[in-house]
Amino acid sequence: MNPPAPPVSAAGLMGEISFDAAGLVPVIAQQHDTGEILMMAWMNRDAVVETLETGRVCYWSRSRAALWRKGETSGQVQRLVELRLDCDGDTMLALVDQTGVACHTGRRSCFYRAARDGDWQVIAAVEKSPDELYGER
Amino acid sequence: MNPPAPPVSAAGLMGEISFDAAGLVPVIAQQHDTGEILMMAWMNRDAVVETLETGRVCYWSRSRAALWRKGETSGQVQRLVELRLDCDGDTMLALVDQTGVACHTGRRSCFYRAARDGDWQVIAAVEKSPDELYGER
């Protein structure tokens, strides 16, 4: 999985991706060398093309209804190492190199709650405060 | 992440999960010890409860509109090691112990296509033929 994937043309790849009724496909982001699952988010067609062509991961923000260049505000960018597609073509796996933390709470991974003893227990510490990530700079 | 999680009561956990308009939540299945991403599928409320209470992963099949006890037909079951929830509560990560292969094509992982040289290249071999998985037994 190294060296980093060079920018590639997306044209030949788009036809195999099954976007849902909203024009979106879920994308799992995994740290390429450690295997950590960092987050899951969504891409539309433009986000897939931008991600492949720039080598920097771009999602579609459903809440803002806009392209979401990961790290644009927080500095916590994801460099694309390799994009993978599942058997049905309706889910993607992005192997990435994550700068800093992936989660807006300041944790490395968004999946920081584990079902233990009948409750969701927080199993990861905040590494950067949200103020540091999103505050005035 | 060992030993395997014992069956737990699901009641206290359900309130934090945000199911979508169709009553579903996406679940990423990751092999607990190797970090491999095996597949992504969906659970409804009943599937989450059954998974937590039995320790064996049960999804909701959107195509069949029925509970899908992974491995029921193929024998390729997933034992739940730990269930995790993301920051927004709308995606889950299941750490599992996968018997055999996760993909209906007979490959270990559903994510066997990689964007390389402008095309989707198959990067994993079939380990069990679909005939062996789904044929007459």
PDB file of C-alpha atoms in Angstrom:
ATOM      1  CA  MET A   1       0.000   0.000   0.000  1.00  0.00           C
ATOM      2  CA  ASN A   2       2.924   2.318  -0.440  1.00  0.00           C
ATOM      3  CA  PRO A   3       4.050   4.531  -2.002  1.00  0.00           C
ATOM      4  CA  PRO A   4       0.998   6.830  -2.082  1.00  0.00           C
ATOM      5  CA  ALA A   5      -1.263   6.419  -5.079  1.00  0.00           C
ATOM      6  CA  PRO A   6      -0.642   9.084  -7.711  1.00  0.00           C
ATOM      7  CA  PRO A   7      -3.571  11.136  -8.953  1.00  0.00           C
ATOM      8  CA  VAL A   8      -5.611   9.045 -11.375  1.00  0.00           C
ATOM      9  CA  SER A   9      -8.266   9.764 -13.933  1.00  0.00           C
ATOM     10  CA  ALA A  10     -11.666   8.958 -12.482  1.00  0.00           C
ATOM     11  CA  ALA A  11     -13.554   8.593 -15.751  1.00  0.00           C
ATOM     12  CA  GLY A  12     -13.069   4.854 -16.171  1.00  0.00           C
ATOM     13  CA  LEU A  13     -14.024   4.122 -12.583  1.00  0.00           C
ATOM     14  CA  MET A  14     -17.337   5.891 -12.141  1.00  0.00           C
ATOM     15  CA  GLY A  15     -19.480   3.451 -14.094  1.00  0.00           C
ATOM     16  CA  GLU A  16     -18.971   0.664 -11.562  1.00  0.00           C
ATOM     17  CA  ILE A  17     -20.095   2.703  -8.570  1.00  0.00           C
ATOM     18  CA  SER A  18     -23.744   2.338  -7.555  1.00  0.00           C
ATOM     19  CA  PHE A  19     -24.875   5.605  -6.035  1.00  0.00           C
ATOM     20  CA  ASP A  20     -28.060   5.475  -3.958  1.00  0.00           C
ATOM     21  CA  ALA A  21     -31.301   7.308  -4.646  1.00  0.00           C
ATOM     22  CA  ALA A  22     -29.778  10.467  -3.156  1.00  0.00           C
ATOM     23  CA  GLY A  23     -26.735  10.136  -5.426  1.00  0.00           C
ATOM     24  CA  LEU A  24     -24.456   9.095  -2.575  1.00  0.00           C
ATOM     25  CA  VAL A  25     -22.216   6.173  -1.685  1.00  0.00           C
ATOM     26  CA  PRO A  26     -20.955   5.374   1.826  1.00  0.00           C
ATOM     27  CA  VAL A  27     -17.190   5.433   2.254  1.00  0.00           C
ATOM     28  CA  ILE A  28     -15.285   3.834   5.119  1.00  0.00           C
ATOM     29  CA  ALA A  29     -11.993   5.540   5.940  1.00  0.00           C
ATOM     30  CA  GLN A  30      -9.278   3.248   7.256  1.00  0.00           C
ATOM     31  CA  GLN A  31      -5.776   4.283   8.267  1.00  0.00           C
ATOM     32  CA  HIS A  32      -3.716   2.430   5.673  1.00  0.00           C
ATOM     33  CA  ASP A  33      -0.899   1.179   7.875  1.00  0.00           C
ATOM     34  CA  THR A  34      -2.496   0.532  11.254  1.00  0.00           C
ATOM     35  CA  GLY A  35      -5.901  -0.724  10.054  1.00  0.00           C
ATOM     36  CA  GLU A  36      -7.801   1.638  12.365  1.00  0.00           C
ATOM     37  CA  ILE A  37     -11.307   2.485  11.198  1.00  0.00           C
ATOM     38  CA  LEU A  38     -11.410   6.243  11.391  1.00  0.00           C
ATOM     39  CA  MET A  39     -14.887   7.217  10.187  1.00  0.00           C
ATOM     40  CA  MET A  40     -17.655   6.580   7.712  1.00  0.00           C
ATOM     41  CA  ALA A  41     -19.005   9.335   5.511  1.00  0.00           C
ATOM     42  CA  TRP A  42     -20.610   9.815   2.120  1.00  0.00           C
ATOM     43  CA  MET A  43     -19.443  10.847  -1.331  1.00  0.00           C
ATOM     44  CA  ASN A  44     -21.400  12.006  -4.327  1.00  0.00           C
ATOM     45  CA  ARG A  45     -20.047  11.754  -7.859  1.00  0.00           C
ATOM     46  CA  ASP A  46     -18.132  15.029  -7.652  1.00  0.00           C
ATOM     47  CA  ALA A  47     -16.534  14.037  -4.343  1.00  0.00           C
ATOM     48  CA  VAL A  48     -15.307  10.730  -5.783  1.00  0.00           C
ATOM     49  CA  VAL A  49     -13.817  12.493  -8.801  1.00  0.00           C
ATOM     50  CA  GLU A  50     -12.140  15.158  -6.679  1.00  0.00           C
ATOM     51  CA  THR A  51     -10.751  12.573  -4.269  1.00  0.00           C
ATOM     52  CA  LEU A  52      -9.273  10.485  -7.069  1.00  0.00           C
ATOM     53  CA  GLU A  53      -7.885  13.413  -8.978  1.00  0.00           C
ATOM     54  CA  THR A  54      -6.377  15.323  -6.083  1.00  0.00           C
ATOM     55  CA  GLY A  55      -5.352  12.437  -3.832  1.00  0.00           C
ATOM     56  CA  ARG A  56      -6.974  14.250  -0.917  1.00  0.00           C
ATOM     57  CA  VAL A  57     -10.207  12.880   0.474  1.00  0.00           C
ATOM     58  CA  CYS A  58     -13.336  14.909  -0.203  1.00  0.00           C
ATOM     59  CA  TYR A  59     -16.770  13.845   1.091  1.00  0.00           C
ATOM     60  CA  TRP A  60     -20.277  15.153   0.614  1.00  0.00           C
ATOM     61  CA  SER A  61     -21.666  16.716   3.772  1.00  0.00           C
ATOM     62  CA  ARG A  62     -25.303  15.708   4.041  1.00  0.00           C
ATOM     63  CA  SER A  63     -25.954  18.276   6.769  1.00  0.00           C
ATOM     64  CA  ARG A  64     -24.406  21.162   4.848  1.00  0.00           C
ATOM     65  CA  ALA A  65     -25.325  19.820   1.378  1.00  0.00           C
ATOM     66  CA  ALA A  66     -21.872  20.757   0.118  1.00  0.00           C
ATOM     67  CA  LEU A  67     -18.560  19.196  -0.759  1.00  0.00           C
ATOM     68  CA  TRP A  68     -16.566  18.594   2.403  1.00  0.00           C
ATOM     69  CA  ARG A  69     -12.843  18.668   1.874  1.00  0.00           C
ATOM     70  CA  LYS A  70     -11.798  16.775   4.974  1.00  0.00           C
ATOM     71  CA  GLY A  71      -9.523  18.950   7.071  1.00  0.00           C
ATOM     72  CA  GLU A  72     -10.386  22.193   5.300  1.00  0.00           C
ATOM     73  CA  THR A  73     -11.438  23.787   8.575  1.00  0.00           C
ATOM     74  CA  SER A  74      -9.651  21.610  11.115  1.00  0.00           C
ATOM     75  CA  GLY A  75      -6.400  20.914   9.284  1.00  0.00           C
ATOM     76  CA  GLN A  76      -6.951  17.192   9.869  1.00  0.00           C
ATOM     77  CA  VAL A  77      -6.659  16.136   6.233  1.00  0.00           C
ATOM     78  CA  GLN A  78      -6.826  12.650   4.798  1.00  0.00           C
ATOM     79  CA  ARG A  79      -4.432  11.768   2.018  1.00  0.00           C
ATOM     80  CA  LEU A  80      -5.773   9.009  -0.189  1.00  0.00           C
ATOM     81  CA  VAL A  81      -3.599   5.930  -0.394  1.00  0.00           C
ATOM     82  CA  GLU A  82      -6.031   3.673  -2.260  1.00  0.00           C
ATOM     83  CA  LEU A  83      -9.730   3.573  -3.025  1.00  0.00           C
ATOM     84  CA  ARG A  84     -11.516   0.216  -3.033  1.00  0.00           C
ATOM     85  CA  LEU A  85     -15.001  -0.853  -4.116  1.00  0.00           C
ATOM     86  CA  ASP A  86     -17.103  -3.679  -2.740  1.00  0.00           C
ATOM     87  CA  CYS A  87     -18.722  -6.579  -4.593  1.00  0.00           C
ATOM     88  CA  ASP A  88     -22.031  -4.775  -5.080  1.00  0.00           C
ATOM     89  CA  GLY A  89     -20.396  -1.502  -6.026  1.00  0.00           C
ATOM     90  CA  ASP A  90     -22.407   0.361  -3.418  1.00  0.00           C
ATOM     91  CA  THR A  91     -19.828   0.870  -0.664  1.00  0.00           C
ATOM     92  CA  MET A  92     -16.254   2.094  -0.853  1.00  0.00           C
ATOM     93  CA  LEU A  93     -13.248   1.708   1.396  1.00  0.00           C
ATOM     94  CA  ALA A  94     -10.715   4.532   1.394  1.00  0.00           C
ATOM     95  CA  LEU A  95      -7.282   3.637   2.668  1.00  0.00           C
ATOM     96  CA  VAL A  96      -5.958   6.947   3.905  1.00  0.00           C
ATOM     97  CA  ASP A  97      -3.174   8.622   5.759  1.00  0.00           C
ATOM     98  CA  GLN A  98      -4.925  10.675   8.416  1.00  0.00           C
ATOM     99  CA  THR A  99      -3.263  13.787   9.757  1.00  0.00           C
ATOM    100  CA  GLY A 100      -4.048  14.055  13.466  1.00  0.00           C
ATOM    101  CA  VAL A 101      -7.582  13.071  14.369  1.00  0.00           C
ATOM    102  CA  ALA A 102     -10.523  12.066  12.207  1.00  0.00           C
ATOM    103  CA  CYS A 103     -13.372  12.784  14.627  1.00  0.00           C
ATOM    104  CA  HIS A 104     -14.852  16.227  15.231  1.00  0.00           C
ATOM    105  CA  THR A 105     -14.763  15.436  18.961  1.00  0.00           C
ATOM    106  CA  GLY A 106     -10.953  15.432  18.722  1.00  0.00           C
ATOM    107  CA  ARG A 107     -10.581  11.676  18.944  1.00  0.00           C
ATOM    108  CA  ARG A 108      -8.568   9.704  16.453  1.00  0.00           C
ATOM    109  CA  SER A 109     -11.594   7.613  15.387  1.00  0.00           C
ATOM    110  CA  CYS A 110     -15.311   8.348  15.377  1.00  0.00           C
ATOM    111  CA  PHE A 111     -15.980   4.836  16.725  1.00  0.00           C
ATOM    112  CA  TYR A 112     -14.986   5.588  20.286  1.00  0.00           C
ATOM    113  CA  ARG A 113     -17.993   4.052  22.048  1.00  0.00           C
ATOM    114  CA  ALA A 114     -18.097   0.326  22.767  1.00  0.00           C
ATOM    115  CA  ALA A 115     -21.034  -1.772  23.950  1.00  0.00           C
ATOM    116  CA  ARG A 116     -19.774  -3.032  27.289  1.00  0.00           C
ATOM    117  CA  ASP A 117     -21.762  -4.037  30.360  1.00  0.00           C
ATOM    118  CA  GLY A 118     -25.018  -2.968  28.762  1.00  0.00           C
ATOM    119  CA  ASP A 119     -23.921   0.582  28.053  1.00  0.00           C
ATOM    120  CA  TRP A 120     -21.875   2.562  25.548  1.00  0.00           C
ATOM    121  CA  GLN A 121     -18.503   3.108  27.159  1.00  0.00           C
ATOM    122  CA  VAL A 122     -16.081   5.723  25.869  1.00  0.00           C
ATOM    123  CA  ILE A 123     -12.866   3.879  25.018  1.00  0.00           C
ATOM    124  CA  ALA A 124     -10.746   6.615  23.426  1.00  0.00           C
ATOM    125  CA  ALA A 125      -9.440   9.895  24.764  1.00  0.00           C
ATOM    126  CA  VAL A 126      -9.725  13.312  23.160  1.00  0.00           C
ATOM    127  CA  GLU A 127      -6.353  14.057  21.560  1.00  0.00           C
ATOM    128  CA  LYS A 128      -7.103  17.572  20.331  1.00  0.00           C
ATOM    129  CA  SER A 129      -9.773  19.776  21.811  1.00  0.00           C
ATOM    130  CA  PRO A 130     -12.554  20.893  19.460  1.00  0.00           C
ATOM    131  CA  ASP A 131     -11.522  24.459  20.298  1.00  0.00           C
ATOM    132  CA  GLU A 132      -8.093  23.723  18.943  1.00  0.00           C
ATOM    133  CA  LEU A 133      -9.625  22.110  15.848  1.00  0.00           C
ATOM    134  CA  TYR A 134     -12.343  24.623  15.085  1.00  0.00           C
ATOM    135  CA  GLY A 135     -11.599  27.707  17.159  1.00  0.00           C
ATOM    136  CA  GLU A 136     -10.411  31.076  15.917  1.00  0.00           C
ATOM    137  CA  ARG A 137      -7.043  30.889  14.261  1.00  0.00           C
TER     138      ARG A 137
ATOM    139  CA  MET B   1     -10.491  -7.447  22.423  1.00  0.00           C
ATOM    140  CA  ASN B   2     -10.463 -10.925  23.873  1.00  0.00           C
ATOM    141  CA  PRO B   3     -12.009 -13.005  25.243  1.00  0.00           C
ATOM    142  CA  PRO B   4     -15.209 -12.835  23.179  1.00  0.00           C
ATOM    143  CA  ALA B   5     -17.880 -10.516  24.512  1.00  0.00           C
ATOM    144  CA  PRO B   6     -20.548 -12.364  26.438  1.00  0.00           C
ATOM    145  CA  PRO B   7     -24.173 -11.896  25.425  1.00  0.00           C
ATOM    146  CA  VAL B   8     -25.371  -8.549  26.708  1.00  0.00           C
ATOM    147  CA  SER B   9     -28.717  -6.933  27.228  1.00  0.00           C
ATOM    148  CA  ALA B  10     -29.447  -4.582  24.369  1.00  0.00           C
ATOM    149  CA  ALA B  11     -32.085  -2.479  26.079  1.00  0.00           C
ATOM    150  CA  GLY B  12     -29.763   0.181  27.457  1.00  0.00           C
ATOM    151  CA  LEU B  13     -27.937   0.591  24.162  1.00  0.00           C
ATOM    152  CA  MET B  14     -30.699   1.147  21.641  1.00  0.00           C
ATOM    153  CA  GLY B  15     -31.527   4.721  22.591  1.00  0.00           C
ATOM    154  CA  GLU B  16     -28.186   6.034  21.380  1.00  0.00           C
ATOM    155  CA  ILE B  17     -28.446   4.524  17.904  1.00  0.00           C
ATOM    156  CA  SER B  18     -29.816   6.794  15.177  1.00  0.00           C
ATOM    157  CA  PHE B  19     -31.626   4.660  12.661  1.00  0.00           C
ATOM    158  CA  ASP B  20     -32.273   6.249   9.263  1.00  0.00           C
ATOM    159  CA  ALA B  21     -35.665   6.945   7.691  1.00  0.00           C
ATOM    160  CA  ALA B  22     -35.863   3.282   6.647  1.00  0.00           C
ATOM    161  CA  GLY B  23     -35.123   2.170  10.209  1.00  0.00           C
ATOM    162  CA  LEU B  24     -31.607   1.004   9.346  1.00  0.00           C
ATOM    163  CA  VAL B  25     -28.062   1.722  10.441  1.00  0.00           C
ATOM    164  CA  PRO B  26     -24.937   0.836   8.420  1.00  0.00           C
ATOM    165  CA  VAL B  27     -22.537  -1.572  10.102  1.00  0.00           C
ATOM    166  CA  ILE B  28     -18.909  -2.082   9.139  1.00  0.00           C
ATOM    167  CA  ALA B  29     -17.575  -5.564   9.894  1.00  0.00           C
ATOM    168  CA  GLN B  30     -13.884  -5.711  10.766  1.00  0.00           C
ATOM    169  CA  GLN B  31     -11.924  -8.838  11.627  1.00  0.00           C
ATOM    170  CA  HIS B  32     -11.007  -8.118  15.242  1.00  0.00           C
ATOM    171  CA  ASP B  33      -7.407  -9.335  15.212  1.00  0.00           C
ATOM    172  CA  THR B  34      -6.124  -8.555  11.725  1.00  0.00           C
ATOM    173  CA  GLY B  35      -8.001  -5.293  11.135  1.00  0.00           C
ATOM    174  CA  GLU B  36      -9.287  -6.424   7.728  1.00  0.00           C
ATOM    175  CA  ILE B  37     -12.486  -4.721   6.611  1.00  0.00           C
ATOM    176  CA  LEU B  38     -14.710  -7.600   5.622  1.00  0.00           C
ATOM    177  CA  MET B  39     -17.976  -5.989   4.523  1.00  0.00           C
ATOM    178  CA  MET B  40     -20.542  -3.307   5.174  1.00  0.00           C
ATOM    179  CA  ALA B  41     -24.201  -4.148   5.660  1.00  0.00           C
ATOM    180  CA  TRP B  42     -27.268  -2.838   7.473  1.00  0.00           C
ATOM    181  CA  MET B  43     -29.079  -3.627  10.689  1.00  0.00           C
ATOM    182  CA  ASN B  44     -32.542  -2.729  11.829  1.00  0.00           C
ATOM    183  CA  ARG B  45     -33.504  -2.620  15.484  1.00  0.00           C
ATOM    184  CA  ASP B  46     -34.259  -6.337  15.671  1.00  0.00           C
ATOM    185  CA  ALA B  47     -30.933  -7.227  14.049  1.00  0.00           C
ATOM    186  CA  VAL B  48     -29.008  -5.128  16.575  1.00  0.00           C
ATOM    187  CA  VAL B  49     -30.832  -6.765  19.475  1.00  0.00           C
ATOM    188  CA  GLU B  50     -30.320 -10.255  18.113  1.00  0.00           C
ATOM    189  CA  THR B  51     -26.638  -9.603  17.422  1.00  0.00           C
ATOM    190  CA  LEU B  52     -26.035  -8.311  20.938  1.00  0.00           C
ATOM    191  CA  GLU B  53     -28.037 -11.010  22.641  1.00  0.00           C
ATOM    192  CA  THR B  54     -26.731 -14.016  20.700  1.00  0.00           C
ATOM    193  CA  GLY B  55     -23.165 -12.876  20.023  1.00  0.00           C
ATOM    194  CA  ARG B  56     -23.619 -13.890  16.409  1.00  0.00           C
ATOM    195  CA  VAL B  57     -23.940 -11.155  13.810  1.00  0.00           C
ATOM    196  CA  CYS B  58     -27.352 -10.685  12.235  1.00  0.00           C
ATOM    197  CA  TYR B  59     -28.002  -8.064   9.554  1.00  0.00           C
ATOM    198  CA  TRP B  60     -31.098  -6.844   7.765  1.00  0.00           C
ATOM    199  CA  SER B  61     -31.150  -7.859   4.124  1.00  0.00           C
ATOM    200  CA  ARG B  62     -32.503  -4.932   2.135  1.00  0.00           C
ATOM    201  CA  SER B  63     -32.952  -7.080  -0.987  1.00  0.00           C
ATOM    202  CA  ARG B  64     -34.850  -9.845   0.812  1.00  0.00           C
ATOM    203  CA  ALA B  65     -36.453  -7.542   3.404  1.00  0.00           C
ATOM    204  CA  ALA B  66     -35.692 -10.083   6.121  1.00  0.00           C
ATOM    205  CA  LEU B  67     -33.306 -10.702   8.975  1.00  0.00           C
ATOM    206  CA  TRP B  68     -30.057 -12.090   7.599  1.00  0.00           C
ATOM    207  CA  ARG B  69     -28.212 -14.302  10.028  1.00  0.00           C
ATOM    208  CA  LYS B  70     -24.779 -14.114   8.465  1.00  0.00           C
ATOM    209  CA  GLY B  71     -23.632 -17.605   7.528  1.00  0.00           C
ATOM    210  CA  GLU B  72     -27.054 -19.221   7.855  1.00  0.00           C
ATOM    211  CA  THR B  73     -26.857 -20.495   4.270  1.00  0.00           C
ATOM    212  CA  SER B  74     -23.117 -20.422   3.616  1.00  0.00           C
ATOM    213  CA  GLY B  75     -21.804 -21.469   7.016  1.00  0.00           C
ATOM    214  CA  GLN B  76     -19.560 -18.380   7.010  1.00  0.00           C
ATOM    215  CA  VAL B  77     -20.708 -17.009  10.349  1.00  0.00           C
ATOM    216  CA  GLN B  78     -19.487 -13.926  12.164  1.00  0.00           C
ATOM    217  CA  ARG B  79     -19.041 -14.111  15.896  1.00  0.00           C
ATOM    218  CA  LEU B  80     -19.364 -10.707  17.545  1.00  0.00           C
ATOM    219  CA  VAL B  81     -16.347  -9.607  19.516  1.00  0.00           C
ATOM    220  CA  GLU B  82     -17.411  -6.027  20.176  1.00  0.00           C
ATOM    221  CA  LEU B  83     -19.920  -3.545  18.818  1.00  0.00           C
ATOM    222  CA  ARG B  84     -18.951   0.109  18.565  1.00  0.00           C
ATOM    223  CA  LEU B  85     -20.903   3.249  17.775  1.00  0.00           C
ATOM    224  CA  ASP B  86     -19.689   6.411  16.096  1.00  0.00           C
ATOM    225  CA  CYS B  87     -19.893  10.004  17.324  1.00  0.00           C
ATOM    226  CA  ASP B  88     -23.173  10.727  15.557  1.00  0.00           C
ATOM    227  CA  GLY B  89     -24.701   7.405  16.538  1.00  0.00           C
ATOM    228  CA  ASP B  90     -25.599   6.663  12.932  1.00  0.00           C
ATOM    229  CA  THR B  91     -22.911   4.134  11.985  1.00  0.00           C
ATOM    230  CA  MET B  92     -21.662   1.079  13.833  1.00  0.00           C
ATOM    231  CA  LEU B  93     -18.453  -0.910  13.718  1.00  0.00           C
ATOM    232  CA  ALA B  94     -18.679  -4.614  14.507  1.00  0.00           C
ATOM    233  CA  LEU B  95     -15.438  -6.269  15.502  1.00  0.00           C
ATOM    234  CA  VAL B  96     -16.012  -9.875  14.537  1.00  0.00           C
ATOM    235  CA  ASP B  97     -14.381 -13.235  14.190  1.00  0.00           C
ATOM    236  CA  GLN B  98     -15.225 -14.304  10.637  1.00  0.00           C
ATOM    237  CA  THR B  99     -15.394 -17.989   9.805  1.00  0.00           C
ATOM    238  CA  GLY B 100     -14.014 -18.477   6.301  1.00  0.00           C
ATOM    239  CA  VAL B 101     -15.005 -15.778   3.854  1.00  0.00           C
ATOM    240  CA  ALA B 102     -17.290 -12.777   4.231  1.00  0.00           C
ATOM    241  CA  CYS B 103     -18.072 -12.101   0.562  1.00  0.00           C
ATOM    242  CA  HIS B 104     -20.692 -13.981  -1.434  1.00  0.00           C
ATOM    243  CA  THR B 105     -18.133 -14.190  -4.265  1.00  0.00           C
ATOM    244  CA  GLY B 106     -16.030 -16.433  -2.031  1.00  0.00           C
ATOM    245  CA  ARG B 107     -13.433 -13.831  -1.232  1.00  0.00           C
ATOM    246  CA  ARG B 108     -12.412 -12.999   2.312  1.00  0.00           C
ATOM    247  CA  SER B 109     -13.486  -9.354   1.969  1.00  0.00           C
ATOM    248  CA  CYS B 110     -16.109  -7.673  -0.193  1.00  0.00           C
ATOM    249  CA  PHE B 111     -13.634  -4.848  -0.910  1.00  0.00           C
ATOM    250  CA  TYR B 112     -11.574  -6.757  -3.452  1.00  0.00           C
ATOM    251  CA  ARG B 113     -11.456  -4.111  -6.185  1.00  0.00           C
ATOM    252  CA  ALA B 114      -8.868  -1.334  -6.063  1.00  0.00           C
ATOM    253  CA  ALA B 115      -8.676   1.806  -8.176  1.00  0.00           C
ATOM    254  CA  ARG B 116      -5.363   1.337  -9.952  1.00  0.00           C
ATOM    255  CA  ASP B 117      -4.256   2.677 -13.325  1.00  0.00           C
ATOM    256  CA  GLY B 118      -7.674   4.164 -14.010  1.00  0.00           C
ATOM    257  CA  ASP B 119      -9.570   0.917 -13.587  1.00  0.00           C
ATOM    258  CA  TRP B 120     -10.937  -1.327 -10.844  1.00  0.00           C
ATOM    259  CA  GLN B 121      -8.431  -4.131 -10.439  1.00  0.00           C
ATOM    260  CA  VAL B 122      -9.296  -7.342  -8.616  1.00  0.00           C
ATOM    261  CA  ILE B 123      -6.763  -7.691  -5.816  1.00  0.00           C
ATOM    262  CA  ALA B 124      -8.026 -10.762  -3.921  1.00  0.00           C
ATOM    263  CA  ALA B 125      -8.540 -14.342  -4.994  1.00  0.00           C
ATOM    264  CA  VAL B 126     -11.648 -16.471  -4.529  1.00  0.00           C
ATOM    265  CA  GLU B 127     -10.990 -18.744  -1.551  1.00  0.00           C
ATOM    266  CA  LYS B 128     -14.212 -20.750  -1.692  1.00  0.00           C
ATOM    267  CA  SER B 129     -16.307 -21.133  -4.813  1.00  0.00           C
ATOM    268  CA  PRO B 130     -19.889 -19.835  -4.613  1.00  0.00           C
ATOM    269  CA  ASP B 131     -20.979 -23.392  -5.499  1.00  0.00           C
ATOM    270  CA  GLU B 132     -19.267 -24.598  -2.372  1.00  0.00           C
ATOM    271  CA  LEU B 133     -20.852 -21.797  -0.350  1.00  0.00           C
ATOM    272  CA  TYR B 134     -24.379 -21.918  -1.705  1.00  0.00           C
ATOM    273  CA  GLY B 135     -24.694 -25.184  -3.649  1.00  0.00           C
ATOM    274  CA  GLU B 136     -26.616 -28.272  -2.584  1.00  0.00           C
ATOM    275  CA  ARG B 137     -25.269 -29.804   0.570  1.00  0.00           C
TER     276      ARG B 137
END
